[in-house]
Amino acid sequence: YAAKQRKSGAVIYSPDIDKSSQKSLSLLSELRAALEQQAFRMYVQPKVGLNNGQVIAVEALVRWIHPERGFIFPDQFIPFAEQTGFIRQLTHWIMNEAARVCSLWNSQGLHLKISVNISTRDLMDQDLPIKFAHILQQHQVDASSFCLEITESAIMDDPVRAFHTLDRLHAMGLDLSIDDFGTGYSSLAYLKRLPVNELKIDKSFVLKMEKDIDDTKIVKSTIDLGHNMSLRVVAEGVENTEVMALLKELGCDQAQGYFISKPMPSTDLPAWLEKWQQNNPPS
Ligand code: C2E
Ligand code: MG
Ligand code: MG
Ligand code: MG
């Protein structure tokens, strides 16, 4: 696999990966082995309602516990998984894990929506809606308990096919969210065409918005745009109380970020939530 530049200019995978196809092959077999050896973990990060401080949802974020290299973040293997098509198996695993955890939480009286990130290659799969329906049925969970986060670049490749898959997923009752909003191409056209429920403002605009007035203006305009389109608006990358307060003032619906919590193993969520509720009783 030759090194590829994304249109944004970012290198898709690290140089040591593209040195030789030999290495690519071994990474692919390592990913396959990881799936078999259950080396992937579903971490979750809470999304909090800004009107009342209550946890409404979580985003599922995958991590790889490598036998030698230890903890590996998704940026290190998701682009490669997308290039090779391995992402389909990984998405299937994470959706199944999300459904399993959702079912478990429901049995404990915990009802949180779970967001799962979806890639281009997933949307090119005509059977994706059927596969997801099967997973939901197996775990006896409702489609409305899930949200699929889609990046604009994921739609770019083959928009017609992507739109068709997304229409079918939405018709099944799954929420759709446009992830990293503002960083891709033709975002407004997608907003018009897609049956979306949620818009996530990219963290690049949110991180320094208490310091940068331009970021604040972009965030404000995006919130207004989302609301005008009857969408809920979520800000990612909320790292401090100033940004949290500013977002609330601007009418943003939900916040996600290190200020609330870093992503954690899904097994840690119930205890974390109990503490959060003690410190943030419903008003
Ligand atoms: P994303 O979907 O936009 O997820 C948000 C990323 O921002 C996560 O990085 C999260 O840990 C990070 N983040 C959250 N709050 C803050 C904050 O306050 N400050 C900062 N600096 N960062 C924050 P992560 O977990 O490393 O994931 C990176 C990307 O990898 C995700 O971006 C998503 O595009 C992709 N990804 C992660 N898990 C999956 C997956 O299961 N499937 C697919 N297809 N992609 C995934
Ligand atoms: Mg996401
Ligand atoms: Mg995002
Ligand atoms: Mg992002």
mmCIF file of C-alpha atoms and ligand atoms in Angstrom:
data_model
loop_
_atom_site.group_PDB
_atom_site.id
_atom_site.type_symbol
_atom_site.label_atom_id
_atom_site.label_comp_id
_atom_site.label_asym_id
_atom_site.label_seq_id
_atom_site.Cartn_x
_atom_site.Cartn_y
_atom_site.Cartn_z
ATOM 1 C CA TYR A 1 0.000 0.000 0.000
ATOM 2 C CA ALA A 2 1.527 3.237 -1.131
ATOM 3 C CA ALA A 3 1.392 6.192 1.189
ATOM 4 C CA LYS A 4 -1.726 8.149 0.393
ATOM 5 C CA GLN A 5 -2.467 11.759 1.146
ATOM 6 C CA ARG A 6 -5.959 12.649 2.186
ATOM 7 C CA LYS A 7 -7.413 15.678 0.417
ATOM 8 C CA SER A 8 -7.064 17.461 3.744
ATOM 9 C CA GLY A 9 -3.316 16.799 3.524
ATOM 10 C CA ALA A 10 -3.176 14.414 6.475
ATOM 11 C CA VAL A 11 -1.243 11.203 5.971
ATOM 12 C CA ILE A 12 -3.620 8.299 6.349
ATOM 13 C CA TYR A 13 -1.273 5.821 7.947
ATOM 14 C CA SER A 14 2.068 5.943 9.609
ATOM 15 C CA PRO A 15 5.226 5.581 7.463
ATOM 16 C CA ASP A 16 6.260 2.333 9.073
ATOM 17 C CA ILE A 17 3.055 0.796 7.812
ATOM 18 C CA ASP A 18 3.620 1.689 4.151
ATOM 19 C CA LYS A 19 7.293 0.740 4.030
ATOM 20 C CA SER A 20 6.427 -2.582 2.503
ATOM 21 C CA SER A 21 3.393 -4.565 1.552
ATOM 22 C CA GLN A 22 4.879 -7.234 3.800
ATOM 23 C CA LYS A 23 4.237 -5.064 6.818
ATOM 24 C CA SER A 24 0.728 -4.243 5.629
ATOM 25 C CA LEU A 25 0.006 -7.916 5.311
ATOM 26 C CA SER A 26 1.265 -8.607 8.797
ATOM 27 C CA LEU A 27 -0.786 -5.727 10.226
ATOM 28 C CA LEU A 28 -3.866 -7.115 8.551
ATOM 29 C CA SER A 29 -3.238 -10.554 9.989
ATOM 30 C CA GLU A 30 -2.614 -8.978 13.386
ATOM 31 C CA LEU A 31 -5.972 -7.208 13.175
ATOM 32 C CA ARG A 32 -7.668 -10.465 12.256
ATOM 33 C CA ALA A 33 -5.944 -12.228 15.136
ATOM 34 C CA ALA A 34 -6.970 -9.414 17.477
ATOM 35 C CA LEU A 35 -10.605 -9.992 16.592
ATOM 36 C CA GLU A 36 -10.260 -13.707 17.311
ATOM 37 C CA GLN A 37 -8.340 -13.150 20.535
ATOM 38 C CA GLN A 38 -10.815 -10.515 21.704
ATOM 39 C CA ALA A 39 -8.110 -7.877 21.885
ATOM 40 C CA PHE A 40 -10.456 -5.026 20.941
ATOM 41 C CA ARG A 41 -12.231 -3.096 23.676
ATOM 42 C CA MET A 42 -15.258 -0.887 23.435
ATOM 43 C CA TYR A 43 -14.630 2.283 25.397
ATOM 44 C CA VAL A 44 -17.479 4.717 25.961
ATOM 45 C CA GLN A 45 -17.555 8.467 26.479
ATOM 46 C CA PRO A 46 -20.627 10.157 28.015
ATOM 47 C CA LYS A 47 -22.704 12.825 26.241
ATOM 48 C CA VAL A 48 -24.346 15.218 28.673
ATOM 49 C CA GLY A 49 -27.488 17.333 28.193
ATOM 50 C CA LEU A 50 -26.531 20.989 28.677
ATOM 51 C CA ASN A 51 -29.959 22.008 29.946
ATOM 52 C CA ASN A 52 -29.922 19.690 32.989
ATOM 53 C CA GLY A 53 -26.463 18.094 33.215
ATOM 54 C CA GLN A 54 -27.830 14.580 32.782
ATOM 55 C CA VAL A 55 -26.046 11.847 30.843
ATOM 56 C CA ILE A 56 -28.179 11.033 27.818
ATOM 57 C CA ALA A 57 -25.950 8.936 25.626
ATOM 58 C CA VAL A 58 -22.463 7.525 25.147
ATOM 59 C CA GLU A 59 -20.188 7.248 22.137
ATOM 60 C CA ALA A 60 -18.525 3.883 21.533
ATOM 61 C CA LEU A 61 -14.805 4.263 20.734
ATOM 62 C CA VAL A 62 -12.686 1.239 19.934
ATOM 63 C CA ARG A 63 -9.264 0.489 21.446
ATOM 64 C CA TRP A 64 -6.824 -2.296 20.671
ATOM 65 C CA ILE A 65 -4.930 -3.996 23.485
ATOM 66 C CA HIS A 66 -1.893 -5.330 21.637
ATOM 67 C CA PRO A 67 0.071 -8.192 23.272
ATOM 68 C CA GLU A 68 3.427 -6.416 22.715
ATOM 69 C CA ARG A 69 2.679 -2.810 21.843
ATOM 70 C CA GLY A 70 0.020 -2.335 24.499
ATOM 71 C CA PHE A 71 -2.786 0.167 24.237
ATOM 72 C CA ILE A 72 -3.393 1.354 20.659
ATOM 73 C CA PHE A 73 -5.683 4.265 19.735
ATOM 74 C CA PRO A 74 -8.046 4.046 16.732
ATOM 75 C CA ASP A 75 -6.151 6.656 14.700
ATOM 76 C CA GLN A 76 -3.330 4.080 14.488
ATOM 77 C CA PHE A 77 -5.396 1.368 12.807
ATOM 78 C CA ILE A 78 -8.844 2.603 11.684
ATOM 79 C CA PRO A 79 -7.518 4.254 8.473
ATOM 80 C CA PHE A 80 -5.654 1.033 7.625
ATOM 81 C CA ALA A 81 -8.729 -1.028 8.457
ATOM 82 C CA GLU A 82 -10.735 1.192 6.098
ATOM 83 C CA GLN A 83 -8.174 0.808 3.291
ATOM 84 C CA THR A 84 -8.137 -2.964 3.543
ATOM 85 C CA GLY A 85 -11.844 -3.526 4.129
ATOM 86 C CA PHE A 86 -11.176 -5.037 7.568
ATOM 87 C CA ILE A 87 -13.327 -2.236 8.955
ATOM 88 C CA ARG A 88 -16.472 -4.179 8.038
ATOM 89 C CA GLN A 89 -15.567 -6.945 10.469
ATOM 90 C CA LEU A 90 -14.569 -4.405 13.103
ATOM 91 C CA THR A 91 -17.816 -2.451 12.703
ATOM 92 C CA HIS A 92 -19.750 -5.685 13.023
ATOM 93 C CA TRP A 93 -17.857 -6.452 16.232
ATOM 94 C CA ILE A 94 -18.388 -3.004 17.743
ATOM 95 C CA MET A 95 -22.089 -2.938 16.824
ATOM 96 C CA ASN A 96 -22.526 -6.354 18.405
ATOM 97 C CA GLU A 97 -20.629 -5.218 21.507
ATOM 98 C CA ALA A 98 -22.737 -2.042 21.690
ATOM 99 C CA ALA A 99 -25.930 -4.103 21.463
ATOM 100 C CA ARG A 100 -24.685 -6.542 24.102
ATOM 101 C CA VAL A 101 -23.801 -3.731 26.502
ATOM 102 C CA CYS A 102 -27.068 -1.919 25.760
ATOM 103 C CA SER A 103 -29.024 -5.046 26.634
ATOM 104 C CA LEU A 104 -27.018 -5.496 29.847
ATOM 105 C CA TRP A 105 -27.509 -1.855 30.871
ATOM 106 C CA ASN A 106 -31.239 -2.058 30.084
ATOM 107 C CA SER A 107 -31.512 -5.047 32.447
ATOM 108 C CA GLN A 108 -29.898 -2.843 35.141
ATOM 109 C CA GLY A 109 -32.417 -0.072 34.496
ATOM 110 C CA LEU A 110 -29.902 2.005 32.587
ATOM 111 C CA HIS A 111 -31.220 3.505 29.355
ATOM 112 C CA LEU A 112 -28.598 5.359 27.371
ATOM 113 C CA LYS A 113 -28.397 5.829 23.636
ATOM 114 C CA ILE A 114 -25.165 4.381 22.205
ATOM 115 C CA SER A 115 -23.437 6.040 19.253
ATOM 116 C CA VAL A 116 -21.324 3.914 16.929
ATOM 117 C CA ASN A 117 -18.896 5.331 14.341
ATOM 118 C CA ILE A 118 -19.422 4.098 10.791
ATOM 119 C CA SER A 119 -16.977 4.187 7.866
ATOM 120 C CA THR A 120 -17.264 4.480 4.072
ATOM 121 C CA ARG A 121 -16.646 0.827 3.479
ATOM 122 C CA ASP A 122 -19.515 -0.029 5.818
ATOM 123 C CA LEU A 123 -21.919 2.123 3.814
ATOM 124 C CA MET A 124 -20.842 0.419 0.581
ATOM 125 C CA ASP A 125 -22.096 -2.873 2.036
ATOM 126 C CA GLN A 126 -25.666 -3.432 0.804
ATOM 127 C CA ASP A 127 -26.242 -5.952 3.596
ATOM 128 C CA LEU A 128 -25.276 -3.609 6.442
ATOM 129 C CA PRO A 129 -28.908 -2.797 7.413
ATOM 130 C CA ILE A 130 -29.808 -6.498 7.505
ATOM 131 C CA LYS A 131 -26.691 -7.323 9.520
ATOM 132 C CA PHE A 132 -27.542 -4.604 12.060
ATOM 133 C CA ALA A 133 -31.184 -5.716 12.242
ATOM 134 C CA HIS A 134 -29.957 -9.202 13.021
ATOM 135 C CA ILE A 135 -27.669 -7.961 15.807
ATOM 136 C CA LEU A 136 -30.475 -5.903 17.378
ATOM 137 C CA GLN A 137 -32.812 -8.862 17.269
ATOM 138 C CA GLN A 138 -30.234 -11.200 18.792
ATOM 139 C CA HIS A 139 -29.724 -8.891 21.762
ATOM 140 C CA GLN A 140 -33.370 -7.863 22.020
ATOM 141 C CA VAL A 141 -32.597 -4.163 21.847
ATOM 142 C CA ASP A 142 -34.427 -1.359 20.110
ATOM 143 C CA ALA A 143 -33.033 0.393 17.035
ATOM 144 C CA SER A 144 -33.907 3.712 18.686
ATOM 145 C CA SER A 145 -31.237 2.987 21.321
ATOM 146 C CA PHE A 146 -28.526 3.522 18.719
ATOM 147 C CA CYS A 147 -27.073 6.361 16.747
ATOM 148 C CA LEU A 148 -24.670 6.011 13.832
ATOM 149 C CA GLU A 149 -22.003 8.700 13.535
ATOM 150 C CA ILE A 150 -20.966 9.329 9.959
ATOM 151 C CA THR A 151 -18.158 11.561 8.739
ATOM 152 C CA GLU A 152 -18.733 13.621 5.635
ATOM 153 C CA SER A 153 -15.673 12.166 3.932
ATOM 154 C CA ALA A 154 -17.205 8.742 4.464
ATOM 155 C CA ILE A 155 -20.119 9.757 2.272
ATOM 156 C CA MET A 156 -18.000 11.419 -0.421
ATOM 157 C CA ASP A 157 -16.683 8.276 -2.138
ATOM 158 C CA ASP A 158 -19.958 7.021 -3.604
ATOM 159 C CA PRO A 159 -22.723 9.333 -2.356
ATOM 160 C CA VAL A 160 -25.628 7.621 -4.119
ATOM 161 C CA ARG A 161 -24.840 4.253 -2.606
ATOM 162 C CA ALA A 162 -24.065 5.767 0.803
ATOM 163 C CA PHE A 163 -27.359 7.713 0.811
ATOM 164 C CA HIS A 164 -29.286 4.551 -0.035
ATOM 165 C CA THR A 165 -27.747 2.591 2.858
ATOM 166 C CA LEU A 166 -28.273 5.493 5.249
ATOM 167 C CA ASP A 167 -31.919 5.874 4.214
ATOM 168 C CA ARG A 168 -32.502 2.215 4.992
ATOM 169 C CA LEU A 169 -30.732 2.413 8.373
ATOM 170 C CA HIS A 170 -32.776 5.467 9.290
ATOM 171 C CA ALA A 171 -35.985 3.732 8.222
ATOM 172 C CA MET A 172 -35.097 0.914 10.666
ATOM 173 C CA GLY A 173 -35.233 3.469 13.481
ATOM 174 C CA LEU A 174 -31.534 4.174 13.973
ATOM 175 C CA ASP A 175 -30.533 7.787 14.576
ATOM 176 C CA LEU A 176 -27.984 9.307 12.213
ATOM 177 C CA SER A 177 -25.406 11.877 13.208
ATOM 178 C CA ILE A 178 -22.999 13.891 11.076
ATOM 179 C CA ASP A 179 -19.661 13.631 12.867
ATOM 180 C CA ASP A 180 -16.859 16.219 12.758
ATOM 181 C CA PHE A 181 -19.253 18.703 11.177
ATOM 182 C CA GLY A 182 -17.535 21.579 9.452
ATOM 183 C CA THR A 183 -14.342 19.766 8.517
ATOM 184 C CA GLY A 184 -15.431 17.944 5.348
ATOM 185 C CA TYR A 185 -16.863 18.870 1.986
ATOM 186 C CA SER A 186 -20.358 19.926 0.930
ATOM 187 C CA SER A 187 -21.620 19.541 4.464
ATOM 188 C CA LEU A 188 -24.672 21.663 3.717
ATOM 189 C CA ALA A 189 -25.670 19.508 0.751
ATOM 190 C CA TYR A 190 -25.527 16.400 2.941
ATOM 191 C CA LEU A 191 -27.493 18.112 5.635
ATOM 192 C CA LYS A 192 -30.206 18.722 3.074
ATOM 193 C CA ARG A 193 -30.139 15.258 1.538
ATOM 194 C CA LEU A 194 -29.641 12.965 4.525
ATOM 195 C CA PRO A 195 -32.250 11.947 7.101
ATOM 196 C CA VAL A 196 -30.034 13.063 10.002
ATOM 197 C CA ASN A 197 -31.070 13.609 13.625
ATOM 198 C CA GLU A 198 -27.864 15.010 15.051
ATOM 199 C CA LEU A 199 -24.973 17.222 14.165
ATOM 200 C CA LYS A 200 -21.643 16.989 15.987
ATOM 201 C CA ILE A 201 -19.471 20.060 15.924
ATOM 202 C CA ASP A 202 -15.855 19.049 15.363
ATOM 203 C CA LYS A 203 -13.563 19.438 18.346
ATOM 204 C CA SER A 204 -11.179 21.647 16.342
ATOM 205 C CA PHE A 205 -13.771 24.445 16.690
ATOM 206 C CA VAL A 206 -14.693 23.637 20.289
ATOM 207 C CA LEU A 207 -11.267 23.151 21.928
ATOM 208 C CA LYS A 208 -10.218 26.806 22.094
ATOM 209 C CA MET A 209 -13.535 28.556 21.679
ATOM 210 C CA GLU A 210 -13.236 30.429 24.984
ATOM 211 C CA LYS A 211 -10.059 32.030 23.588
ATOM 212 C CA ASP A 212 -10.802 32.374 19.881
ATOM 213 C CA ILE A 213 -13.763 34.557 18.929
ATOM 214 C CA ASP A 214 -13.806 33.109 15.384
ATOM 215 C CA ASP A 215 -14.261 29.604 16.781
ATOM 216 C CA THR A 216 -17.090 30.904 18.961
ATOM 217 C CA LYS A 217 -18.788 32.437 15.922
ATOM 218 C CA ILE A 218 -18.461 29.216 13.926
ATOM 219 C CA VAL A 219 -19.836 27.167 16.821
ATOM 220 C CA LYS A 220 -22.740 29.587 17.335
ATOM 221 C CA SER A 221 -23.616 29.566 13.630
ATOM 222 C CA THR A 222 -23.476 25.773 13.531
ATOM 223 C CA ILE A 223 -25.775 25.469 16.555
ATOM 224 C CA ASP A 224 -28.268 27.854 14.923
ATOM 225 C CA LEU A 225 -28.031 26.014 11.612
ATOM 226 C CA GLY A 226 -28.655 22.668 13.303
ATOM 227 C CA HIS A 227 -31.629 23.998 15.234
ATOM 228 C CA ASN A 228 -33.093 25.612 12.126
ATOM 229 C CA MET A 229 -32.936 22.154 10.559
ATOM 230 C CA SER A 230 -34.590 20.632 13.695
ATOM 231 C CA LEU A 231 -31.457 18.687 14.635
ATOM 232 C CA ARG A 232 -29.913 18.180 18.034
ATOM 233 C CA VAL A 233 -26.464 19.666 18.221
ATOM 234 C CA VAL A 234 -23.598 18.046 20.131
ATOM 235 C CA ALA A 235 -20.209 19.633 20.797
ATOM 236 C CA GLU A 236 -17.208 17.291 21.046
ATOM 237 C CA GLY A 237 -13.896 18.193 22.685
ATOM 238 C CA VAL A 238 -15.226 20.073 25.717
ATOM 239 C CA GLU A 239 -12.184 20.327 27.968
ATOM 240 C CA ASN A 240 -13.043 23.017 30.513
ATOM 241 C CA THR A 241 -15.845 24.711 32.404
ATOM 242 C CA GLU A 242 -15.607 27.942 30.368
ATOM 243 C CA VAL A 243 -16.378 26.146 27.106
ATOM 244 C CA MET A 244 -19.123 24.136 28.814
ATOM 245 C CA ALA A 245 -20.798 27.346 30.038
ATOM 246 C CA LEU A 246 -20.366 29.068 26.699
ATOM 247 C CA LEU A 247 -21.977 26.161 24.843
ATOM 248 C CA LYS A 248 -24.902 26.205 27.244
ATOM 249 C CA GLU A 249 -25.320 29.917 26.703
ATOM 250 C CA LEU A 250 -25.293 29.398 22.930
ATOM 251 C CA GLY A 251 -28.077 26.819 23.261
ATOM 252 C CA CYS A 252 -26.047 23.749 22.318
ATOM 253 C CA ASP A 253 -27.951 20.581 23.270
ATOM 254 C CA GLN A 254 -25.234 18.190 24.395
ATOM 255 C CA ALA A 255 -21.570 18.221 25.327
ATOM 256 C CA GLN A 256 -18.922 15.513 25.172
ATOM 257 C CA GLY A 257 -15.310 15.856 26.240
ATOM 258 C CA TYR A 258 -12.556 15.352 28.785
ATOM 259 C CA PHE A 259 -14.140 17.948 31.088
ATOM 260 C CA ILE A 260 -17.009 15.504 31.619
ATOM 261 C CA SER A 261 -15.011 12.292 31.213
ATOM 262 C CA LYS A 262 -12.386 10.657 29.062
ATOM 263 C CA PRO A 263 -13.534 7.517 27.250
ATOM 264 C CA MET A 264 -13.632 4.569 29.703
ATOM 265 C CA PRO A 265 -14.172 0.812 29.487
ATOM 266 C CA SER A 266 -17.918 0.175 29.183
ATOM 267 C CA THR A 267 -17.763 -1.831 32.421
ATOM 268 C CA ASP A 268 -16.717 1.328 34.313
ATOM 269 C CA LEU A 269 -19.671 3.390 33.092
ATOM 270 C CA PRO A 270 -22.346 2.405 35.687
ATOM 271 C CA ALA A 271 -20.110 3.336 38.666
ATOM 272 C CA TRP A 272 -18.939 6.529 36.960
ATOM 273 C CA LEU A 273 -22.560 7.457 36.241
ATOM 274 C CA GLU A 274 -23.573 6.990 39.866
ATOM 275 C CA LYS A 275 -20.869 9.434 40.951
ATOM 276 C CA TRP A 276 -21.819 11.884 38.221
ATOM 277 C CA GLN A 277 -25.454 11.804 39.355
ATOM 278 C CA GLN A 278 -24.447 12.426 42.970
ATOM 279 C CA ASN A 279 -22.478 15.493 41.911
ATOM 280 C CA ASN A 280 -25.017 16.640 39.313
ATOM 281 C CA PRO A 281 -28.488 15.881 40.687
ATOM 282 C CA PRO A 282 -31.322 16.511 38.179
ATOM 283 C CA SER A 283 -32.558 20.071 38.643
HETATM 284 P P1 C2E B 1 -14.570 10.837 16.635
HETATM 285 O O1 C2E B 1 -15.663 9.911 16.270
HETATM 286 O O2 C2E B 1 -14.709 12.240 16.199
HETATM 287 O O3 C2E B 1 -14.426 10.707 18.216
HETATM 288 C C1 C2E B 1 -14.025 11.752 19.051
HETATM 289 C C2 C2E B 1 -12.555 11.651 19.408
HETATM 290 O O4 C2E B 1 -12.202 12.770 20.203
HETATM 291 C C3 C2E B 1 -12.196 10.423 20.243
HETATM 292 O O5 C2E B 1 -10.861 10.042 19.917
HETATM 293 C C4 C2E B 1 -12.251 10.969 21.662
HETATM 294 O O6 C2E B 1 -11.510 10.219 22.591
HETATM 295 C C5 C2E B 1 -11.654 12.344 21.433
HETATM 296 N N1 C2E B 1 -12.065 13.295 22.467
HETATM 297 C C6 C2E B 1 -13.195 13.290 23.201
HETATM 298 N N2 C2E B 1 -13.243 14.329 24.050
HETATM 299 C C7 C2E B 1 -12.107 15.028 23.838
HETATM 300 C C8 C2E B 1 -11.561 16.231 24.443
HETATM 301 O O7 C2E B 1 -12.153 16.856 25.310
HETATM 302 N N3 C2E B 1 -10.367 16.658 23.966
HETATM 303 C C9 C2E B 1 -9.684 15.986 22.990
HETATM 304 N N4 C2E B 1 -8.513 16.486 22.602
HETATM 305 N N5 C2E B 1 -10.164 14.850 22.407
HETATM 306 C C10 C2E B 1 -11.355 14.383 22.840
HETATM 307 P P2 C2E B 1 -10.451 8.518 19.692
HETATM 308 O O8 C2E B 1 -11.199 7.627 20.656
HETATM 309 O O9 C2E B 1 -8.971 8.448 19.683
HETATM 310 O O10 C2E B 1 -11.017 8.225 18.246
HETATM 311 C C11 C2E B 1 -10.525 8.916 17.135
HETATM 312 C C12 C2E B 1 -11.377 8.653 15.920
HETATM 313 O O11 C2E B 1 -11.279 7.291 15.498
HETATM 314 C C13 C2E B 1 -12.866 8.898 16.141
HETATM 315 O O12 C2E B 1 -13.158 10.283 16.046
HETATM 316 C C14 C2E B 1 -13.463 8.087 15.018
HETATM 317 O O13 C2E B 1 -13.435 8.789 13.802
HETATM 318 C C15 C2E B 1 -12.503 6.918 14.926
HETATM 319 N N6 C2E B 1 -13.064 5.758 15.648
HETATM 320 C C16 C2E B 1 -13.012 5.461 16.965
HETATM 321 N N7 C2E B 1 -13.655 4.308 17.227
HETATM 322 C C17 C2E B 1 -14.153 3.891 16.049
HETATM 323 C C18 C2E B 1 -14.927 2.738 15.636
HETATM 324 O O14 C2E B 1 -15.344 1.883 16.432
HETATM 325 N N8 C2E B 1 -15.243 2.647 14.300
HETATM 326 C C19 C2E B 1 -14.825 3.583 13.392
HETATM 327 N N9 C2E B 1 -15.190 3.406 12.099
HETATM 328 N N10 C2E B 1 -14.125 4.656 13.738
HETATM 329 C C20 C2E B 1 -13.774 4.813 15.037
HETATM 330 MG MG MG B 2 -17.667 9.986 16.447
HETATM 331 MG MG MG B 3 -16.395 13.443 16.104
HETATM 332 MG MG MG B 4 -13.477 13.983 15.477
#
